[in-house]
């Protein structure tokens, strides 16, 4: 089933691609066309919603840890 994961980081070149690269380690079939992007009001931050095909709690936990550890990421929800 699809599981939305929200990630927020600074709106900088490479942020979206970096988050896709991390997510694809856990969900190789990630559909890039479904990724929602929401800039913050001031434009400093960018929020992404990645729809991950969840296969297990462990997979999601590992993905959360990988995203949270990424230097470009401020928040993972």
PDB file of C-alpha atoms in Angstrom:
ATOM      1  CA  UNK A   1       0.000   0.000   0.000  1.00  0.00           C
ATOM      2  CA  UNK A   2       1.117   3.567  -0.599  1.00  0.00           C
ATOM      3  CA  UNK A   3       2.357   5.429   2.441  1.00  0.00           C
ATOM      4  CA  UNK A   4       2.926   9.193   2.270  1.00  0.00           C
ATOM      5  CA  UNK A   5       6.141  10.459   3.835  1.00  0.00           C
ATOM      6  CA  UNK A   6       6.650  14.189   4.206  1.00  0.00           C
ATOM      7  CA  UNK A   7      10.164  15.614   4.109  1.00  0.00           C
ATOM      8  CA  UNK A   8      11.186  19.229   4.566  1.00  0.00           C
ATOM      9  CA  UNK A   9      14.523  20.829   3.801  1.00  0.00           C
ATOM     10  CA  UNK A  10      16.081  23.988   2.487  1.00  0.00           C
ATOM     11  CA  UNK A  11      14.947  24.852  -1.026  1.00  0.00           C
ATOM     12  CA  UNK A  12      18.299  24.315  -2.731  1.00  0.00           C
ATOM     13  CA  UNK A  13      19.453  22.738  -5.967  1.00  0.00           C
ATOM     14  CA  UNK A  14      19.617  18.983  -5.657  1.00  0.00           C
ATOM     15  CA  UNK A  15      17.258  18.609  -2.691  1.00  0.00           C
ATOM     16  CA  UNK A  16      14.460  16.912  -4.639  1.00  0.00           C
ATOM     17  CA  UNK A  17      16.871  14.592  -6.462  1.00  0.00           C
ATOM     18  CA  UNK A  18      18.650  13.694  -3.223  1.00  0.00           C
ATOM     19  CA  UNK A  19      15.370  12.776  -1.511  1.00  0.00           C
ATOM     20  CA  UNK A  20      14.292  10.685  -4.507  1.00  0.00           C
ATOM     21  CA  UNK A  21      17.649   8.875  -4.431  1.00  0.00           C
ATOM     22  CA  UNK A  22      17.218   7.997  -0.736  1.00  0.00           C
ATOM     23  CA  UNK A  23      13.591   6.930  -1.205  1.00  0.00           C
ATOM     24  CA  UNK A  24      14.452   4.730  -4.198  1.00  0.00           C
ATOM     25  CA  UNK A  25      16.842   2.701  -2.033  1.00  0.00           C
ATOM     26  CA  UNK A  26      13.749   1.541  -0.133  1.00  0.00           C
ATOM     27  CA  UNK A  27      11.176   1.713  -2.939  1.00  0.00           C
ATOM     28  CA  UNK A  28      12.826   1.193  -6.340  1.00  0.00           C
ATOM     29  CA  UNK A  29       9.459   1.636  -8.051  1.00  0.00           C
ATOM     30  CA  UNK A  30       8.849   5.117  -6.605  1.00  0.00           C
ATOM     31  CA  UNK A  31       6.653   7.066  -9.036  1.00  0.00           C
ATOM     32  CA  UNK A  32       8.359  10.449  -9.360  1.00  0.00           C
ATOM     33  CA  UNK A  33       5.270  11.939 -11.017  1.00  0.00           C
ATOM     34  CA  UNK A  34       3.294  11.625  -7.764  1.00  0.00           C
ATOM     35  CA  UNK A  35       5.746  13.658  -5.672  1.00  0.00           C
ATOM     36  CA  UNK A  36       4.109  16.785  -4.298  1.00  0.00           C
ATOM     37  CA  UNK A  37       6.252  19.868  -3.746  1.00  0.00           C
ATOM     38  CA  UNK A  38       5.220  22.712  -1.457  1.00  0.00           C
ATOM     39  CA  UNK A  39       7.528  25.694  -0.972  1.00  0.00           C
ATOM     40  CA  UNK A  40       7.290  27.488   2.366  1.00  0.00           C
ATOM     41  CA  UNK A  41       5.675  30.910   2.415  1.00  0.00           C
ATOM     42  CA  UNK A  42       9.041  32.658   2.434  1.00  0.00           C
ATOM     43  CA  UNK A  43      10.486  30.271  -0.139  1.00  0.00           C
ATOM     44  CA  UNK A  44      13.373  29.207   2.092  1.00  0.00           C
ATOM     45  CA  UNK A  45      12.127  25.652   2.617  1.00  0.00           C
ATOM     46  CA  UNK A  46      10.609  22.999   0.395  1.00  0.00           C
ATOM     47  CA  UNK A  47       8.238  20.310   1.586  1.00  0.00           C
ATOM     48  CA  UNK A  48       7.949  17.066  -0.367  1.00  0.00           C
ATOM     49  CA  UNK A  49       5.393  14.278  -0.076  1.00  0.00           C
ATOM     50  CA  UNK A  50       6.778  10.956  -1.290  1.00  0.00           C
ATOM     51  CA  UNK A  51       4.275   8.143  -1.784  1.00  0.00           C
ATOM     52  CA  UNK A  52       6.239   5.062  -0.777  1.00  0.00           C
ATOM     53  CA  UNK A  53       5.090   1.525  -1.537  1.00  0.00           C
ATOM     54  CA  UNK A  54       5.230   0.154   1.984  1.00  0.00           C
ATOM     55  CA  UNK A  55       6.294  -3.467   2.323  1.00  0.00           C
ATOM     56  CA  UNK A  56       7.000  -3.565   6.073  1.00  0.00           C
ATOM     57  CA  UNK A  57       7.250  -1.488   9.212  1.00  0.00           C
ATOM     58  CA  UNK A  58      11.010  -2.143   9.141  1.00  0.00           C
ATOM     59  CA  UNK A  59      11.280  -0.724   5.624  1.00  0.00           C
ATOM     60  CA  UNK A  60       9.471   2.466   6.656  1.00  0.00           C
ATOM     61  CA  UNK A  61      11.498   2.807   9.862  1.00  0.00           C
ATOM     62  CA  UNK A  62      14.731   2.422   7.904  1.00  0.00           C
ATOM     63  CA  UNK A  63      13.580   4.993   5.342  1.00  0.00           C
ATOM     64  CA  UNK A  64      12.677   7.460   8.124  1.00  0.00           C
ATOM     65  CA  UNK A  65      16.126   6.959   9.656  1.00  0.00           C
ATOM     66  CA  UNK A  66      17.902   7.428   6.318  1.00  0.00           C
ATOM     67  CA  UNK A  67      15.957  10.604   5.508  1.00  0.00           C
ATOM     68  CA  UNK A  68      16.357  12.010   9.032  1.00  0.00           C
ATOM     69  CA  UNK A  69      20.123  11.433   8.875  1.00  0.00           C
ATOM     70  CA  UNK A  70      20.472  13.231   5.524  1.00  0.00           C
ATOM     71  CA  UNK A  71      22.275  16.577   5.919  1.00  0.00           C
ATOM     72  CA  UNK A  72      19.763  18.413   3.669  1.00  0.00           C
ATOM     73  CA  UNK A  73      16.719  17.312   5.711  1.00  0.00           C
ATOM     74  CA  UNK A  74      15.219  19.430   8.484  1.00  0.00           C
ATOM     75  CA  UNK A  75      12.065  17.420   9.305  1.00  0.00           C
ATOM     76  CA  UNK A  76      10.573  14.041   8.381  1.00  0.00           C
ATOM     77  CA  UNK A  77       6.910  13.329   9.129  1.00  0.00           C
TER      78      UNK A  77
END
